[in-house]
PDB file of C-alpha atoms in Angstrom:
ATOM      1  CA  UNK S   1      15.433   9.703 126.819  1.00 70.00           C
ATOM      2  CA  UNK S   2      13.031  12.351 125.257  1.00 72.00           C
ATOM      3  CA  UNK S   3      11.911   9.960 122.550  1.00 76.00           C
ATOM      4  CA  UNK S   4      10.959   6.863 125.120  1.00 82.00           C
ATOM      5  CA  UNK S   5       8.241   8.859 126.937  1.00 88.00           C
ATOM      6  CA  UNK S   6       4.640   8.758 124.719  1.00 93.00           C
ATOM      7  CA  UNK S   7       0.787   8.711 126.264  1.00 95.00           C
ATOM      8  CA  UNK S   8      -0.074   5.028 126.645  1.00 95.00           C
ATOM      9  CA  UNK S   9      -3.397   4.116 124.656  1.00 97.00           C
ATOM     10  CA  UNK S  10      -6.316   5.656 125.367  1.00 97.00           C
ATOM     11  CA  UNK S  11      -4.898   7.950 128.627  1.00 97.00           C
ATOM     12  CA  UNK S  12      -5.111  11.238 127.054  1.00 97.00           C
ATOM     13  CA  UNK S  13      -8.490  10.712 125.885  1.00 96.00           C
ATOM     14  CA  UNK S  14      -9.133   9.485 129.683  1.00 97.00           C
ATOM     15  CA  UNK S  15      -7.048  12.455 130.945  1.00 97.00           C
ATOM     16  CA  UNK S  16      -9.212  15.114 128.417  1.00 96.00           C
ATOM     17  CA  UNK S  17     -12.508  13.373 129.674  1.00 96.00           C
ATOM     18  CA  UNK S  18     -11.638  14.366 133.533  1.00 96.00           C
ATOM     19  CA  UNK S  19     -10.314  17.984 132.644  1.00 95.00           C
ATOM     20  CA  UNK S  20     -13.848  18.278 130.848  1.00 94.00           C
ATOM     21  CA  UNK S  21     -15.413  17.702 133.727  1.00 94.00           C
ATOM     22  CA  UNK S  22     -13.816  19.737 136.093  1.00 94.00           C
ATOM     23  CA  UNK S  23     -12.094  17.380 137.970  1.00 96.00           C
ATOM     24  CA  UNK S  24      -8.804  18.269 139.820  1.00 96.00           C
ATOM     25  CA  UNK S  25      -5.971  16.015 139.025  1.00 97.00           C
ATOM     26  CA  UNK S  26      -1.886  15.965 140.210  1.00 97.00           C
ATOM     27  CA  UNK S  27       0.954  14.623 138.732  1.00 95.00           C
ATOM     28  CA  UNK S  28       2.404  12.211 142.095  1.00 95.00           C
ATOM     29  CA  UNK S  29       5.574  11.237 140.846  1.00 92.00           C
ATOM     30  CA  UNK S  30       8.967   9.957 142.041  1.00 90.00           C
ATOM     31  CA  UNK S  31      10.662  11.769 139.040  1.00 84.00           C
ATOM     32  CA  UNK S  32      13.518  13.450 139.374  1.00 84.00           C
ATOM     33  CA  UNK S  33      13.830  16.955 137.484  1.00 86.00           C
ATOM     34  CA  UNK S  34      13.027  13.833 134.416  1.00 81.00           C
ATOM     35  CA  UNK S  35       9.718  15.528 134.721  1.00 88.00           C
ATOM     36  CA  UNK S  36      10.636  18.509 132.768  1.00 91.00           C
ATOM     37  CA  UNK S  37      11.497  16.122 129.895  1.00 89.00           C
ATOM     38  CA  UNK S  38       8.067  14.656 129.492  1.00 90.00           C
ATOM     39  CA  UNK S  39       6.169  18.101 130.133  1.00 94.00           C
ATOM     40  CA  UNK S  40       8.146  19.580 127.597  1.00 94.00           C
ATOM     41  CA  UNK S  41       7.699  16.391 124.966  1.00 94.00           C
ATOM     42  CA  UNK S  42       3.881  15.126 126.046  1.00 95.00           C
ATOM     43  CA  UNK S  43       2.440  18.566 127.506  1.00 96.00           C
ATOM     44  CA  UNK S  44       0.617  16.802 130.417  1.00 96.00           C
ATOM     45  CA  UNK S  45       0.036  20.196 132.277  1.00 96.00           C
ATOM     46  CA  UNK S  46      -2.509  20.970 129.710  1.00 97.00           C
ATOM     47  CA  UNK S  47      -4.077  17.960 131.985  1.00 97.00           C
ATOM     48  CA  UNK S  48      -2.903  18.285 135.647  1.00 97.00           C
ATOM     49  CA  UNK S  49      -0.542  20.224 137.375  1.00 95.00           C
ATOM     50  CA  UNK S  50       2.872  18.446 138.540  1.00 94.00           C
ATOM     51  CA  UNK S  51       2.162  19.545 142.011  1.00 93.00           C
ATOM     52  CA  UNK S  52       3.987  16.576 143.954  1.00 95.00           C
ATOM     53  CA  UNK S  53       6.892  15.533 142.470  1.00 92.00           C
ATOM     54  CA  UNK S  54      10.073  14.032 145.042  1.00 91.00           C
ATOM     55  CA  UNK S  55      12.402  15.942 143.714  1.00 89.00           C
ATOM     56  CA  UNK S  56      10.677  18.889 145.329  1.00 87.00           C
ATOM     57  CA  UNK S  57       9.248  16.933 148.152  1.00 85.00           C
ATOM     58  CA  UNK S  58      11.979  15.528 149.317  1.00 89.00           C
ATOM     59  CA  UNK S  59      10.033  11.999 150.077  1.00 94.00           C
ATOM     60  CA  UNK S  60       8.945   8.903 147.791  1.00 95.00           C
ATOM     61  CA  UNK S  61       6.037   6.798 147.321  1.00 97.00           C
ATOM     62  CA  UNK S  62       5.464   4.459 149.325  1.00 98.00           C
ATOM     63  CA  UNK S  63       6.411   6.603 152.462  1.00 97.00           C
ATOM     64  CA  UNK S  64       3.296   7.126 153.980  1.00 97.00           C
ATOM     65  CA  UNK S  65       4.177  11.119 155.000  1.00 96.00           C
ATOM     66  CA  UNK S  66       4.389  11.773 151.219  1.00 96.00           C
ATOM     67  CA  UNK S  67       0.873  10.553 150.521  1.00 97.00           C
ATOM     68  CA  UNK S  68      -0.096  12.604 153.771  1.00 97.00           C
ATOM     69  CA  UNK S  69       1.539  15.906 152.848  1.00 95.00           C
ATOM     70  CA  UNK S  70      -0.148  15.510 149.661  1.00 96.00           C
ATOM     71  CA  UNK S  71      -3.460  15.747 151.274  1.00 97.00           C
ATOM     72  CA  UNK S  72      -2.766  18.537 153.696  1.00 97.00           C
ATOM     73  CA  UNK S  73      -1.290  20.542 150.973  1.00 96.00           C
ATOM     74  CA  UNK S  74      -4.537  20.165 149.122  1.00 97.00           C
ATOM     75  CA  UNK S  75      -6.781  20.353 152.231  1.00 98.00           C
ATOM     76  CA  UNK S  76      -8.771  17.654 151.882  1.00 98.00           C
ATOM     77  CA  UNK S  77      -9.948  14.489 153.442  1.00 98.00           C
ATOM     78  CA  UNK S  78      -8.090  11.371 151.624  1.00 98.00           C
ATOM     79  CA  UNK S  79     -11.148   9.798 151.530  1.00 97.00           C
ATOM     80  CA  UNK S  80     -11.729  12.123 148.125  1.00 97.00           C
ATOM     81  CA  UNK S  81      -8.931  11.595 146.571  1.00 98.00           C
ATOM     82  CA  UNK S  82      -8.299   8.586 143.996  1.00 98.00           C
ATOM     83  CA  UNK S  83      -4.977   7.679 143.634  1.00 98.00           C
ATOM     84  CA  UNK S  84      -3.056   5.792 140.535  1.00 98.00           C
ATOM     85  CA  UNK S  85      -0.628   3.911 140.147  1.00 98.00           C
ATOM     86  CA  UNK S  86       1.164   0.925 138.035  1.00 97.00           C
ATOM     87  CA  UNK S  87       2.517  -0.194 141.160  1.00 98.00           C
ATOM     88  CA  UNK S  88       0.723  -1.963 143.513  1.00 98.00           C
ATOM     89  CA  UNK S  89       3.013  -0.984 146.377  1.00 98.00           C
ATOM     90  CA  UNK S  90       2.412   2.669 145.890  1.00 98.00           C
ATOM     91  CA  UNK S  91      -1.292   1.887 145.638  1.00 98.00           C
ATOM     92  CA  UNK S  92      -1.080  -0.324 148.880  1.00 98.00           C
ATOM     93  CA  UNK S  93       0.586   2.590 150.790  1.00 98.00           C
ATOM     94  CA  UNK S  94      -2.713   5.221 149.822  1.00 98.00           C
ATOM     95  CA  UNK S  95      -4.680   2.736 150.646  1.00 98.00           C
ATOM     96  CA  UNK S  96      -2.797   2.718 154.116  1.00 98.00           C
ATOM     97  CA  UNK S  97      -3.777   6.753 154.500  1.00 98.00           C
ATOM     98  CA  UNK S  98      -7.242   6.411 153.660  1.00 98.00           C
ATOM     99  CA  UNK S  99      -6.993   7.405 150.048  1.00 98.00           C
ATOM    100  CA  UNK S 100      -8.554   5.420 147.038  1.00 98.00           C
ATOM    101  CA  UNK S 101      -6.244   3.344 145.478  1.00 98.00           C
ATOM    102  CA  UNK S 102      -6.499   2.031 141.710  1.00 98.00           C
ATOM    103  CA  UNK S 103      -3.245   0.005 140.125  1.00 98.00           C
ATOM    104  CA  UNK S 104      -3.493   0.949 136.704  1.00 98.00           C
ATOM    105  CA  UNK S 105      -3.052  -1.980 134.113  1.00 98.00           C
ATOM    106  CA  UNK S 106      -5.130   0.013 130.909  1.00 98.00           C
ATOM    107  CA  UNK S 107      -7.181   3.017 130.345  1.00 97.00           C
ATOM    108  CA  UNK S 108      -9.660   1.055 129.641  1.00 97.00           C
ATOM    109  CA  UNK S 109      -9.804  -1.021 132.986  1.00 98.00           C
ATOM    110  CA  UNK S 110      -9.016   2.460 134.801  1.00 98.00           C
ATOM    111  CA  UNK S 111     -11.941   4.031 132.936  1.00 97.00           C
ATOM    112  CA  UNK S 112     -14.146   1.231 134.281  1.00 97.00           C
ATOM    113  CA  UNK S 113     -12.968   1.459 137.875  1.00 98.00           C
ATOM    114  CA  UNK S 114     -13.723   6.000 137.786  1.00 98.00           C
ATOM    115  CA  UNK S 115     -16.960   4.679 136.770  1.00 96.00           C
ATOM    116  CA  UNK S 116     -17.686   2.058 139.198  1.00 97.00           C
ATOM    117  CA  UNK S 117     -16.437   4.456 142.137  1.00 97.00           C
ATOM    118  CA  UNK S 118     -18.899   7.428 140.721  1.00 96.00           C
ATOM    119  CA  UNK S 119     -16.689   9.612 138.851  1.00 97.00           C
ATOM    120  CA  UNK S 120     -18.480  11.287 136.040  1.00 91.00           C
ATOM    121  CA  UNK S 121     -16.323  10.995 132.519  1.00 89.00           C
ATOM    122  CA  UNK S 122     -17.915  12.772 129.890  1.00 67.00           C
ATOM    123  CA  UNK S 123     -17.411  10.729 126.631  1.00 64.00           C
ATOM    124  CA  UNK S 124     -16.223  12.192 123.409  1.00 52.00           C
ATOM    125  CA  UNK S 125     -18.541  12.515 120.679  1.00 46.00           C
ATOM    126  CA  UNK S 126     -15.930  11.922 117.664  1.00 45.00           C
TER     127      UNK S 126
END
C-alpha cells in the first residue's frame, strides 16, 4: 500500500509555495489510521498538519458537522477558509457551510484558482 501513495505533479511545489508564505493549511481527510502510511512515506507534515482526519473525528466528508467542527476548532469564519477536494461532493458540502470550495483536477488549474481568489504563492526561483 506504502508504494501506491506519491505527490501528484506539481503539488509539493504548490504545497512549499503556501508554507513559504505563511499560510495555514490542514490535512481534511476521510483516512483511516492509512494516514500514518503516507506521513511516514511522503512527509506531508513538513507541509500541513493532519489536524482533521475521521478516524479521530468520528464524522466524514460530506456531513456538514464535520466541515463545521473544522471551523470552530480553528476559530474562524468559513468564509476564510479554502477547501480542496477531488470530489465534487465534498466540495459541494463546504460550499453548503460557507467555506470556499475548489475540486482539484491539477496543480496547475488549482494554482490558477489560489490566484484568482487572492492567495499570494510565492514562485520558486529554480
Amino acid at each position: 500500500m506504502r508504494r501506491g501513495y506519491s505527490y501528484i505533479d506539481g503539488v509539493e511545489q504548490l504545497l512549499q509555495d503556501l508554507k513559504q508564505n505563511n499560510y495555514e493549511m490542514h490535512a481534511f481527510t476521510n483516512y483511516p489510521i492509512w494516514y500514518r502510511i503516507i506521513e511516514d512515506k511522503l512527509n506531508i507534515s513538513k507541509y500541513l498538519s493532519w489536524t482533521f482526519c475521521s478516524c479521530m473525528y468520528g464524522k466524514r466528508k460530506p456531513d456538514p458537522d464535520f466541515y463545521l467542527a473544522v471551523v470552530e476548532h480553528l476559530k474562524v469564519d468559513p468564509a476564510s477558509c479554502i477547501f480542496v477536494d477531488d470530489r465534487i461532493k465534498n466540495v459541494e458540502a463546504a460550499v453548503g457551510v460557507g467555506i470556499t470550495g475548489l475540486q482539484f483536477k491539477n496543480s496547475d488549474l488549482l494554482r490558477q484558482d489560489l490566484l484568482r481568489l487572492g492567495v499570494d504563492i510565492a514562485i520558486d526561483a529554480q
